[in-house]
PDB file of C-alpha atoms in Angstrom:
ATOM      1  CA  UNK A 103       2.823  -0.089   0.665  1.00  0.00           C
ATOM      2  CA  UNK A 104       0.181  -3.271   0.931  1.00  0.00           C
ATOM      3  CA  UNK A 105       1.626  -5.029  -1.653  1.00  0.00           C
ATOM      4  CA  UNK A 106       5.436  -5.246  -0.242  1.00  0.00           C
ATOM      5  CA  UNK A 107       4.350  -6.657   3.342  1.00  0.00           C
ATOM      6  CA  UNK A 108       2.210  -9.010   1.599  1.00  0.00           C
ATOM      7  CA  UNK A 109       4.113 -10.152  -0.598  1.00  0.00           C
ATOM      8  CA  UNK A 110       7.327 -10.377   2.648  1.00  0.00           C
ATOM      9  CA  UNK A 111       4.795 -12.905   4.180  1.00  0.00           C
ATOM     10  CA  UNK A 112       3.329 -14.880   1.575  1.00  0.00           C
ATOM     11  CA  UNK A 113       6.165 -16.764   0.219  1.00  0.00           C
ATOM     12  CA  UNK A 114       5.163 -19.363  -3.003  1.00  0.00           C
ATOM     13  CA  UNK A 115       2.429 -22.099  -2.568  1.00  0.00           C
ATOM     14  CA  UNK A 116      -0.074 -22.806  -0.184  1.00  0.00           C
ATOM     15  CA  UNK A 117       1.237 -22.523   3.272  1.00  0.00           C
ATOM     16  CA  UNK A 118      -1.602 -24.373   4.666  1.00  0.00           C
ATOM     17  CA  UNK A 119      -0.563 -27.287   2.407  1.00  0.00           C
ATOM     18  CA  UNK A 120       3.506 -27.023   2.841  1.00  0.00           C
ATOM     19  CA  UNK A 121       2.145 -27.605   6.742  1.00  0.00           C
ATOM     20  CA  UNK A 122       0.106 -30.398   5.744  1.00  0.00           C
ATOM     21  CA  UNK A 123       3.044 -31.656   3.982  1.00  0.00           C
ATOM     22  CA  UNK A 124       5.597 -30.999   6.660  1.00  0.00           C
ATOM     23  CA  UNK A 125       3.354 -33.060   8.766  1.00  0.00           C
ATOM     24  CA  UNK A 126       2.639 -35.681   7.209  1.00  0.00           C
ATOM     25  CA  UNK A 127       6.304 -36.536   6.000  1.00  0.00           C
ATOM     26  CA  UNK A 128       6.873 -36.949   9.631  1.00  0.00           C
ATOM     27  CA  UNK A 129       4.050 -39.864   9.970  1.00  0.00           C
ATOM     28  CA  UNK A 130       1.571 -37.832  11.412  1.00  0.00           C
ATOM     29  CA  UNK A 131      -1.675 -36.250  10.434  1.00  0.00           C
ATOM     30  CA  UNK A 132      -2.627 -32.703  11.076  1.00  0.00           C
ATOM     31  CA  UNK A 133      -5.982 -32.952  12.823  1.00  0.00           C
ATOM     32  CA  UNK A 134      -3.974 -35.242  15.289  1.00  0.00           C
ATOM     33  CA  UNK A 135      -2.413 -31.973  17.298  1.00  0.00           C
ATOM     34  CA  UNK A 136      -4.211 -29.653  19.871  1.00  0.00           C
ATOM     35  CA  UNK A 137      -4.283 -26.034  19.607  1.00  0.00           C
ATOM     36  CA  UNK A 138      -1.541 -25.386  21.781  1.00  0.00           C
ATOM     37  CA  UNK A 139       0.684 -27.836  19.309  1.00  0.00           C
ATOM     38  CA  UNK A 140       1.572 -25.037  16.746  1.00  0.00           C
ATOM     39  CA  UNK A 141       2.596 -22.507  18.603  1.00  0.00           C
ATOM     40  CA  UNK A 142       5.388 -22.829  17.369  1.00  0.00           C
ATOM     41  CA  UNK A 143       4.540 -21.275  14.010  1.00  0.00           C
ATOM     42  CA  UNK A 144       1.213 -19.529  14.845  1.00  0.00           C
ATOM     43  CA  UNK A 145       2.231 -18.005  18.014  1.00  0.00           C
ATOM     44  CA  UNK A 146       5.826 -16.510  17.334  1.00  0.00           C
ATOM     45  CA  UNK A 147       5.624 -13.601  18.245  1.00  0.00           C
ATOM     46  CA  UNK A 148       8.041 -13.016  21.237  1.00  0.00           C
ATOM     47  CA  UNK A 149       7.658 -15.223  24.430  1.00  0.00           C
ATOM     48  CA  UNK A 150       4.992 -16.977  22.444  1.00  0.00           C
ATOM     49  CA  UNK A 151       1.478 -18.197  23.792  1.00  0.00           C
ATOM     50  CA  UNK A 152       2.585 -17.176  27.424  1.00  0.00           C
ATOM     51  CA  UNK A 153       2.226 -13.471  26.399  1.00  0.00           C
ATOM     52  CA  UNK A 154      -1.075 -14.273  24.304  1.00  0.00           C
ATOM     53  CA  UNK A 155      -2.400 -15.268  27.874  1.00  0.00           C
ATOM     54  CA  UNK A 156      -1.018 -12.772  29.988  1.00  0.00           C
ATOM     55  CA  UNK A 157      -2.441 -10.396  27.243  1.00  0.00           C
ATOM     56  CA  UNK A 158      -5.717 -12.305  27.326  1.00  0.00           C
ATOM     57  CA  UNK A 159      -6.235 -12.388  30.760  1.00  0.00           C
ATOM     58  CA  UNK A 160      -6.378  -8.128  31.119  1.00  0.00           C
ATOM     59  CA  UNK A 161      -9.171  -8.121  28.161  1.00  0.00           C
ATOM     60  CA  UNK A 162     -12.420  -8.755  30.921  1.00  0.00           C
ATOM     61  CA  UNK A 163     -13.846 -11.049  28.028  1.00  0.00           C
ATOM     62  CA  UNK A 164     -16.647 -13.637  28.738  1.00  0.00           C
ATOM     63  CA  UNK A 165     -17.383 -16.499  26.275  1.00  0.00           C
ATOM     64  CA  UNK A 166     -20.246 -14.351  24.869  1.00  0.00           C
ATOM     65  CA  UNK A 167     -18.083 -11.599  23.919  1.00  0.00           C
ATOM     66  CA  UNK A 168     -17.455 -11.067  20.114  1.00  0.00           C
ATOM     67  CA  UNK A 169     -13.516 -10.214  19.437  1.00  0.00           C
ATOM     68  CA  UNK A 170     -11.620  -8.772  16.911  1.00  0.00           C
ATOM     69  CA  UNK A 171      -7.817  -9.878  15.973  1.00  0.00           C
ATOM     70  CA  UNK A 172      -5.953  -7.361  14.225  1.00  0.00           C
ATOM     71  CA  UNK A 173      -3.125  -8.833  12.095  1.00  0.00           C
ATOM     72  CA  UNK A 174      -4.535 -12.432  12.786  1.00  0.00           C
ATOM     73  CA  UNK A 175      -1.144 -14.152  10.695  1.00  0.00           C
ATOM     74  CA  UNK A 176      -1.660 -17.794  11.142  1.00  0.00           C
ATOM     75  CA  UNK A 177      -4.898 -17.392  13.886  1.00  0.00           C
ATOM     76  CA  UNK A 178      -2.235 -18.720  16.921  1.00  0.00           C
ATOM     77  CA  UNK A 179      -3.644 -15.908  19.277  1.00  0.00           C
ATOM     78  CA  UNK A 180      -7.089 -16.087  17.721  1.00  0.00           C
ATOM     79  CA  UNK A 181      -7.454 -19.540  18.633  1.00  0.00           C
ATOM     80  CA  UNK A 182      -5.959 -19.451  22.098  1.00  0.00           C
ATOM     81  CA  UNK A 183      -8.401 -16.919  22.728  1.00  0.00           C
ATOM     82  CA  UNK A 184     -11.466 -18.907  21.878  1.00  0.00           C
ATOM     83  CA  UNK A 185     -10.126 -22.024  23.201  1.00  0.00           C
ATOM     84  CA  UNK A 186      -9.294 -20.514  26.797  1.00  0.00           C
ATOM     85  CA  UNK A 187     -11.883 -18.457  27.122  1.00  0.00           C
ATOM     86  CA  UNK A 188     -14.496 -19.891  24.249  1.00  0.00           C
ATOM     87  CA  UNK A 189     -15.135 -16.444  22.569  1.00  0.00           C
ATOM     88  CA  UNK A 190     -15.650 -16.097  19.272  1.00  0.00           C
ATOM     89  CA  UNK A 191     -13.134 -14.152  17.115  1.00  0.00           C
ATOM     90  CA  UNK A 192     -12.451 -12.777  14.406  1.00  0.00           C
ATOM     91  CA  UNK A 193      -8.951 -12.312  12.330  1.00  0.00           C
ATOM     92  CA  UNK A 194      -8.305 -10.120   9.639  1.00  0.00           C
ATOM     93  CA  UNK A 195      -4.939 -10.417   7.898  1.00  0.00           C
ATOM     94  CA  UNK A 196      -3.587  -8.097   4.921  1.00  0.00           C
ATOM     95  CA  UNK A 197      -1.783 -11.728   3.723  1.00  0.00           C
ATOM     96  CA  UNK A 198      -4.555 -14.211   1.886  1.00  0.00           C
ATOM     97  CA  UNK A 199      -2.563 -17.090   2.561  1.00  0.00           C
ATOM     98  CA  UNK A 200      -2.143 -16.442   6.329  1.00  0.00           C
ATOM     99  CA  UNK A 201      -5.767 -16.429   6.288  1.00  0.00           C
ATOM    100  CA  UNK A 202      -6.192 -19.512   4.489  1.00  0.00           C
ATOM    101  CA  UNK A 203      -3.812 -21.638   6.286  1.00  0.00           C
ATOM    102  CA  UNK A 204      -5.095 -19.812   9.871  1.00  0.00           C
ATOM    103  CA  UNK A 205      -8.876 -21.127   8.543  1.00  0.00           C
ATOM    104  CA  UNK A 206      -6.809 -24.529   7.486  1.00  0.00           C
ATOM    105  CA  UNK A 207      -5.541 -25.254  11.038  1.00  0.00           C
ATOM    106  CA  UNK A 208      -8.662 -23.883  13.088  1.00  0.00           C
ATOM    107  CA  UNK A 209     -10.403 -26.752  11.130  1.00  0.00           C
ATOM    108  CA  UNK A 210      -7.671 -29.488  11.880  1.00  0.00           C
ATOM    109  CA  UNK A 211      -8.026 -28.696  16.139  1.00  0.00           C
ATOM    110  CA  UNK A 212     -12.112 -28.284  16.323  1.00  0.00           C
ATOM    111  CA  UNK A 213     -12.192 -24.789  16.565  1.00  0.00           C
ATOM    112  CA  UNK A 214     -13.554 -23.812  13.041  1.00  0.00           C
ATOM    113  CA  UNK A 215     -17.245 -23.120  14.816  1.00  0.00           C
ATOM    114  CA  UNK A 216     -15.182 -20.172  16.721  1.00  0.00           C
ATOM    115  CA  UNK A 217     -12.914 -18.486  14.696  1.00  0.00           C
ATOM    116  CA  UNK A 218     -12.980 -17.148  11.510  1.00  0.00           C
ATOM    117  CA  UNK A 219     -10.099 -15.110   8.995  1.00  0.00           C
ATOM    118  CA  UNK A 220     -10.813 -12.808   6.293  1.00  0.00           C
ATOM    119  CA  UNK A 221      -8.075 -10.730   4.652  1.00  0.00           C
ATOM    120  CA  UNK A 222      -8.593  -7.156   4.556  1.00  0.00           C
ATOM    121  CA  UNK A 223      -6.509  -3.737   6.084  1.00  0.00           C
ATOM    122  CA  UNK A 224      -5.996  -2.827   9.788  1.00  0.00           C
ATOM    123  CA  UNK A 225      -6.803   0.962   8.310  1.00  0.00           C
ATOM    124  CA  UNK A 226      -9.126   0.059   6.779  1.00  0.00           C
ATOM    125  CA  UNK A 227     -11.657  -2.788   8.341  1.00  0.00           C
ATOM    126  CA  UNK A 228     -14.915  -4.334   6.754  1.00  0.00           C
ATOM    127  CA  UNK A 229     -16.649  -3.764   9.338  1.00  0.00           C
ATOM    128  CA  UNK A 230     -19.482  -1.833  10.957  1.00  0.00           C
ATOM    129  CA  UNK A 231     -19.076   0.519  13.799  1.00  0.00           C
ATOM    130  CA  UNK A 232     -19.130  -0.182  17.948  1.00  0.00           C
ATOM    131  CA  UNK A 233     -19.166  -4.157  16.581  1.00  0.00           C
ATOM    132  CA  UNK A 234     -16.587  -5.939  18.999  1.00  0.00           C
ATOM    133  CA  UNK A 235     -16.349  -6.622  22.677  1.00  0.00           C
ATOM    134  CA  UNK A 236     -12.783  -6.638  22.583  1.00  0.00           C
ATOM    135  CA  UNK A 237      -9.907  -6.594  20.163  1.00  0.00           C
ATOM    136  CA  UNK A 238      -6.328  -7.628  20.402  1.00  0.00           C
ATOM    137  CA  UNK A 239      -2.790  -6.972  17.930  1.00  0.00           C
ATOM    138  CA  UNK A 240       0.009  -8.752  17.821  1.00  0.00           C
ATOM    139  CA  UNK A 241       3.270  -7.829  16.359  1.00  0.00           C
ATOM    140  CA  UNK A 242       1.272  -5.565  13.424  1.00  0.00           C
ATOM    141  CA  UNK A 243       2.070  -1.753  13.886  1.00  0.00           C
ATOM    142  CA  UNK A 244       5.576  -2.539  12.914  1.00  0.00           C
ATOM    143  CA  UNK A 245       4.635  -3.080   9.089  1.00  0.00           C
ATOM    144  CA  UNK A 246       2.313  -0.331   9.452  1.00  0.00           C
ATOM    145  CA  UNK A 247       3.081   3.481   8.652  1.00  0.00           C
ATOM    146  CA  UNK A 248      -0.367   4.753   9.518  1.00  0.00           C
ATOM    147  CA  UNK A 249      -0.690   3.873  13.002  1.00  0.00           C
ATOM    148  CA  UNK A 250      -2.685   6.966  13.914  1.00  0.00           C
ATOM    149  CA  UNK A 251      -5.721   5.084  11.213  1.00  0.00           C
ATOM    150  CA  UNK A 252      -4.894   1.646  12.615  1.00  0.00           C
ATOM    151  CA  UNK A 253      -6.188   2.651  15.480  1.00  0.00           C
ATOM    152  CA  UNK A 254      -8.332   4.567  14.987  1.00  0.00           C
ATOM    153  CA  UNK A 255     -10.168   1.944  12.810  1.00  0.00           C
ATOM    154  CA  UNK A 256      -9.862  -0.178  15.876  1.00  0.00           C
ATOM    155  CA  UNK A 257     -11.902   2.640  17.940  1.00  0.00           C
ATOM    156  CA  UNK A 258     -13.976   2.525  15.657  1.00  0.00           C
ATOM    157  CA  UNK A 259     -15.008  -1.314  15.590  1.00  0.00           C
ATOM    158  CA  UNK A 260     -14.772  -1.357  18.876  1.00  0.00           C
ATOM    159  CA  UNK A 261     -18.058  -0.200  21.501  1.00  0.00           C
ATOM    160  CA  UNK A 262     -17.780   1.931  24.289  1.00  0.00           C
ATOM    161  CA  UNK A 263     -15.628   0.260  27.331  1.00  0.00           C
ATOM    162  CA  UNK A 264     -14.152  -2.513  25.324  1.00  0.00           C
ATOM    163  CA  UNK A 265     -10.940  -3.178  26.098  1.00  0.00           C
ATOM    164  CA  UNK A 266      -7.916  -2.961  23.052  1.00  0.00           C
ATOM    165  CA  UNK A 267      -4.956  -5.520  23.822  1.00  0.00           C
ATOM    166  CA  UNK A 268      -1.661  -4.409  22.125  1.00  0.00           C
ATOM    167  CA  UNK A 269       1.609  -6.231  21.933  1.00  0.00           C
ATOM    168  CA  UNK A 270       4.538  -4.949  19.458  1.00  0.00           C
ATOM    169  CA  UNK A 271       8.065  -4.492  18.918  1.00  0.00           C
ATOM    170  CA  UNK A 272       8.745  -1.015  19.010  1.00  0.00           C
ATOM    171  CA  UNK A 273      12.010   1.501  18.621  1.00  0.00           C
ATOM    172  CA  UNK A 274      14.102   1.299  21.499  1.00  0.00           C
ATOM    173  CA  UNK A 275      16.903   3.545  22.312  1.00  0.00           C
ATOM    174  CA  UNK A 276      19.813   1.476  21.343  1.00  0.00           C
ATOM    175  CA  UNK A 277      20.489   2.178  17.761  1.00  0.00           C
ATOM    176  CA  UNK A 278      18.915   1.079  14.492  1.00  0.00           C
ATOM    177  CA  UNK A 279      17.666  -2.295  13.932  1.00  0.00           C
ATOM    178  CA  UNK A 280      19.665  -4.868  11.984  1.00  0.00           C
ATOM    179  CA  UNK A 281      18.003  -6.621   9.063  1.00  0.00           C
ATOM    180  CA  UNK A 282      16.379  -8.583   8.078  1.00  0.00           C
ATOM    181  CA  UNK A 283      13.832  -9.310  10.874  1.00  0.00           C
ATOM    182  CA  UNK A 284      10.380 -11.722  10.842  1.00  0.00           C
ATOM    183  CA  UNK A 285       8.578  -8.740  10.021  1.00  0.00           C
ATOM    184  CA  UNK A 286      11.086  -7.066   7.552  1.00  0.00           C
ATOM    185  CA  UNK A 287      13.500  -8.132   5.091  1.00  0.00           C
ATOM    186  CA  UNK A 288      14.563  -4.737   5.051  1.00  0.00           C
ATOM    187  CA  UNK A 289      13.960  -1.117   6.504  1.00  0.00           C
ATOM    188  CA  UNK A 290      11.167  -0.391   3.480  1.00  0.00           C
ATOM    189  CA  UNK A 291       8.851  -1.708   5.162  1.00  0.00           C
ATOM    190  CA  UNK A 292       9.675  -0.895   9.119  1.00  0.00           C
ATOM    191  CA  UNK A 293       7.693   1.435  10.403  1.00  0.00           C
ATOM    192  CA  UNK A 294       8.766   0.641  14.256  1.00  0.00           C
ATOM    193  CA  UNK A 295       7.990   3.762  16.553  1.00  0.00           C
ATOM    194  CA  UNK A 296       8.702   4.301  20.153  1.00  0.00           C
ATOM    195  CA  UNK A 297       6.884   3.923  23.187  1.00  0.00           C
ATOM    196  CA  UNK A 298       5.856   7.570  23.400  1.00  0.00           C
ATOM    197  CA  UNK A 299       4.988   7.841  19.933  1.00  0.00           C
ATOM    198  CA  UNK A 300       2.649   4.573  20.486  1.00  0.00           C
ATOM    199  CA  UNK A 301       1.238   5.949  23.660  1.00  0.00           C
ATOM    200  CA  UNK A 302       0.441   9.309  21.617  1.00  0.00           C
ATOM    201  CA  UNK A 303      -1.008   7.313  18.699  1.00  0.00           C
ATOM    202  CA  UNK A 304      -3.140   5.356  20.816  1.00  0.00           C
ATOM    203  CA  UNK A 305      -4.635   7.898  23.225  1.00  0.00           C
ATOM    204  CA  UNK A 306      -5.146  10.211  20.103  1.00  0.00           C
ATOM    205  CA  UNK A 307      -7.553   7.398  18.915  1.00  0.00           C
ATOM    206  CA  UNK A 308      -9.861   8.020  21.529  1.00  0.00           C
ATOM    207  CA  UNK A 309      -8.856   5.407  23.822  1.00  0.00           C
ATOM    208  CA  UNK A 310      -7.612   5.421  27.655  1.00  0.00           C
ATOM    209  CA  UNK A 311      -4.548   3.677  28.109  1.00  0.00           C
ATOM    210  CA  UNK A 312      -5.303   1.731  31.465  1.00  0.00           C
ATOM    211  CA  UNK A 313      -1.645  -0.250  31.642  1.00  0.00           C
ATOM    212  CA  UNK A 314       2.020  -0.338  29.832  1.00  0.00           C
ATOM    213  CA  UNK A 315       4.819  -2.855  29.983  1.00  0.00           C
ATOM    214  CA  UNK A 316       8.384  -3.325  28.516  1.00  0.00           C
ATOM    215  CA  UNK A 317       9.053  -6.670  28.648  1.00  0.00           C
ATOM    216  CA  UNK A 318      12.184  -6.530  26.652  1.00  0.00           C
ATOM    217  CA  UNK A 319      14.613  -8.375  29.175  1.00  0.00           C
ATOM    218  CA  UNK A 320      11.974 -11.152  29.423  1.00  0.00           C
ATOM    219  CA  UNK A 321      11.953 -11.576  24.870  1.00  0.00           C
ATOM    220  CA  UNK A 322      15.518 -11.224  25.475  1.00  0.00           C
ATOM    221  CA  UNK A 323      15.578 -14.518  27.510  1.00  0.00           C
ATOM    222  CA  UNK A 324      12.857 -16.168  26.190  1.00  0.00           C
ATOM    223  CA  UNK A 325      14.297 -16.045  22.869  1.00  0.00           C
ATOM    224  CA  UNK A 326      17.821 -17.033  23.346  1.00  0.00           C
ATOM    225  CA  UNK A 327      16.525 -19.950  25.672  1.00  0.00           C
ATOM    226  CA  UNK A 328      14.371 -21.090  22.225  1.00  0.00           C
ATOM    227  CA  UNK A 329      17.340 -20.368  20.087  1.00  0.00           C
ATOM    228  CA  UNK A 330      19.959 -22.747  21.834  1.00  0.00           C
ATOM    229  CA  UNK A 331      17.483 -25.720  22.971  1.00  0.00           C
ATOM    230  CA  UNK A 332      17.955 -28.462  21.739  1.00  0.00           C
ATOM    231  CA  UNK A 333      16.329 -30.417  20.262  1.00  0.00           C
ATOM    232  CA  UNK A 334      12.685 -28.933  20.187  1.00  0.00           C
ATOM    233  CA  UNK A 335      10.383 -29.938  22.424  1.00  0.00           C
ATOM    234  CA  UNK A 336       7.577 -29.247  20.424  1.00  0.00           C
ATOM    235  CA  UNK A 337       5.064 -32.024  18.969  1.00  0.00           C
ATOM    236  CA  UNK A 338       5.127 -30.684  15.465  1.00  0.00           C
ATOM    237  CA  UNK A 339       7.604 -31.205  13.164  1.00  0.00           C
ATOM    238  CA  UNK A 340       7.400 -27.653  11.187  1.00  0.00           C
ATOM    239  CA  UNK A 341       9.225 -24.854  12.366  1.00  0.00           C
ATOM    240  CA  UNK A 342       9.182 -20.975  11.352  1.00  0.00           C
ATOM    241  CA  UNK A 343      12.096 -21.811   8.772  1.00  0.00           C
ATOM    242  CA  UNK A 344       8.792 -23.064   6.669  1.00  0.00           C
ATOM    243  CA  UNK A 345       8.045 -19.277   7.013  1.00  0.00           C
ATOM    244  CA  UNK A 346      11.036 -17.636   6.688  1.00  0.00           C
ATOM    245  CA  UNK A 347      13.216 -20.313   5.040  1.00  0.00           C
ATOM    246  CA  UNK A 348      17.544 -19.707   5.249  1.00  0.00           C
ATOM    247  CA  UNK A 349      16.902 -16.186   6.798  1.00  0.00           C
ATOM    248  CA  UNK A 350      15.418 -17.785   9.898  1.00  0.00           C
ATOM    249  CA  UNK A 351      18.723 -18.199  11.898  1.00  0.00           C
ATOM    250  CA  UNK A 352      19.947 -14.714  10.891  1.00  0.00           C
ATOM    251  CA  UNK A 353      16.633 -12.852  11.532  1.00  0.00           C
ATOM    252  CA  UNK A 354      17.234 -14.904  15.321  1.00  0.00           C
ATOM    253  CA  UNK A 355      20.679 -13.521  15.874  1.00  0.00           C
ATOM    254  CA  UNK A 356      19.578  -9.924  14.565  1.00  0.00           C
ATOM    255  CA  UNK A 357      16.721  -9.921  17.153  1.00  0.00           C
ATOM    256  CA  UNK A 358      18.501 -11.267  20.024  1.00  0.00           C
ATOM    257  CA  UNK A 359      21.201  -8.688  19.698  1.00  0.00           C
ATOM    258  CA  UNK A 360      18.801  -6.289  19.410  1.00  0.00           C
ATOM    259  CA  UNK A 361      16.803  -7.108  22.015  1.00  0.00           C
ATOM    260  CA  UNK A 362      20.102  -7.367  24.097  1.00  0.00           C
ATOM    261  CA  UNK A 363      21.168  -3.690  22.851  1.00  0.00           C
ATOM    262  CA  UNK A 364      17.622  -2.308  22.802  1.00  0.00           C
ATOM    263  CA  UNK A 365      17.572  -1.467  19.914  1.00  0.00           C
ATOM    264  CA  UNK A 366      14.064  -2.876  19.601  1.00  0.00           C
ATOM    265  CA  UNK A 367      11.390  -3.235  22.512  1.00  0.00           C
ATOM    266  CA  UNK A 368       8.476  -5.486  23.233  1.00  0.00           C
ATOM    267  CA  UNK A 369       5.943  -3.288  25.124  1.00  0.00           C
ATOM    268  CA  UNK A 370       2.344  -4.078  25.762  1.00  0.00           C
ATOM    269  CA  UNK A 371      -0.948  -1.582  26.087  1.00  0.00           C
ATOM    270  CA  UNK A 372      -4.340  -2.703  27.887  1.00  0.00           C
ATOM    271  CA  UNK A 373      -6.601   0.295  26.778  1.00  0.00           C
ATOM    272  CA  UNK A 374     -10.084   1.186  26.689  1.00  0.00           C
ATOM    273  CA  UNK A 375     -12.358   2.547  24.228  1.00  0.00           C
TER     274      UNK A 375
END
């Protein structure tokens, strides 16, 4: 199952260096941006670094907490958490090259000394137990068919009282989702449950679920607002079609319709170990 979702990711070549490239054809140099700068490729997962810090801000972390980042992808919410709060955190990603190009642009905005990426399986961590102060995922379970050992591993990292951050798009009641997607080209490798089956999942892991949103209507908005701006506002001059190249505008109009029909869901847990 590893080898698909990897593979749906990774593309050809060095991301970190098509970035680099993308850059630089524009005139511009890529330790010239701030963190906050690529959001637009590191952070886009739905309503972008605004839900990293809403998620952030319920995790009762202190800068000398040690955090974990579950599905890290390009290190966007890794590095907004150590540059808002100045933890230290670390990403593991099942995709090598998301983990090279994450440790690529931590280096090009200063925040190298407080982040760090190694590739490896959310069921199965490299890492000892009751480690982390606080953990966080991002738009992961939905590649994942084993959520009950997701997080479970993450219970497992975790010590006693630390709080778990989730945000994911999950099954809504609508109807089936229409492909492809960001996270799936097609349904092989969808594993999107619903809210109840998450809430089961997670409390079965040995955490306390402390809080629950649905913030569909508010992706639904966000992301037809981002769809017909124009032109960007952004500083850099890549955009997620370096990602997911001439399926980008489809996977857009898929989501917002299915955000619009629930079909999917955007729900976020603050639990407890």
């Amino acid at each position: 199952m590893n080898e698909p979702v990897s593979a749906h990711y990774r593309g050809g070549g060095s991301l970190a260096a098509k970035i680099a490239i993308g850059i630089r054809d524009a005139g511009l140099e890529p330790n010239s941006f701030r963190a906050s700068d690529f959001e637009p490729i590191d952070e886009f997962h739905f309503r972008g670094r605004e839900a990293t810090l809403q998620l952030l801000k319920q995790l009762n972390l202190n800068q000398t907490s040690k955090v974990l980042d579950i599905g890290s992808g390009l290190g966007g919410v890794s590095r907004t958490m150590a540059e808002e709060v100045g933890v230290h955190v670390t990403g593991v990603d099942l995709t090598q090259e998301f983990c090279d190009a994450a440790i690529a642009i931590s280096a090009w905005v200063n925040l190298g000394d407080r982040t760090s990426f190694l590739q490896g399986d959310a069921t199965d961590m490299p890492f000892p137990d009751d480690h982390f102060d606080g953990a966080v995922t991002v738009h992961v379970a939905m590649n994942i068919p084993d959520k009950a050992a997701m997080y479970s591993e993450a219970r497992r990292v975790l010590k006693s009282g630390a709080r778990f951050g989730i945000y994911d798009i999950l099954q809504g009641e609508g109807g089936e989702v229409l492909y492809p997607t960001p996270w799936a080209a097609n349904p092989s490798i969808s594993h999107l449950a619903t809210p109840e089956e998450m809430s089961a999942h997670i409390m079965s892991a040995g955490f306390r679920i402390l809080s629950e949103s649905d913030s569909t209507s508010e992706s639904y908005h966000w992301l037809k607002e981002r769809t017909t701006k124009s032109p960007s506002t952004s500083p850099l001059p890549v955009t997620t079609q370096l990602l997911f190249g001439t399926d980008a505008a489809k996977m857009a109009k898929n989501q917002l319709k299915g955000l619009n029909e629930r079909r999917m869901l955007t729900y976020s847990f603050i639990c407890e170990a």
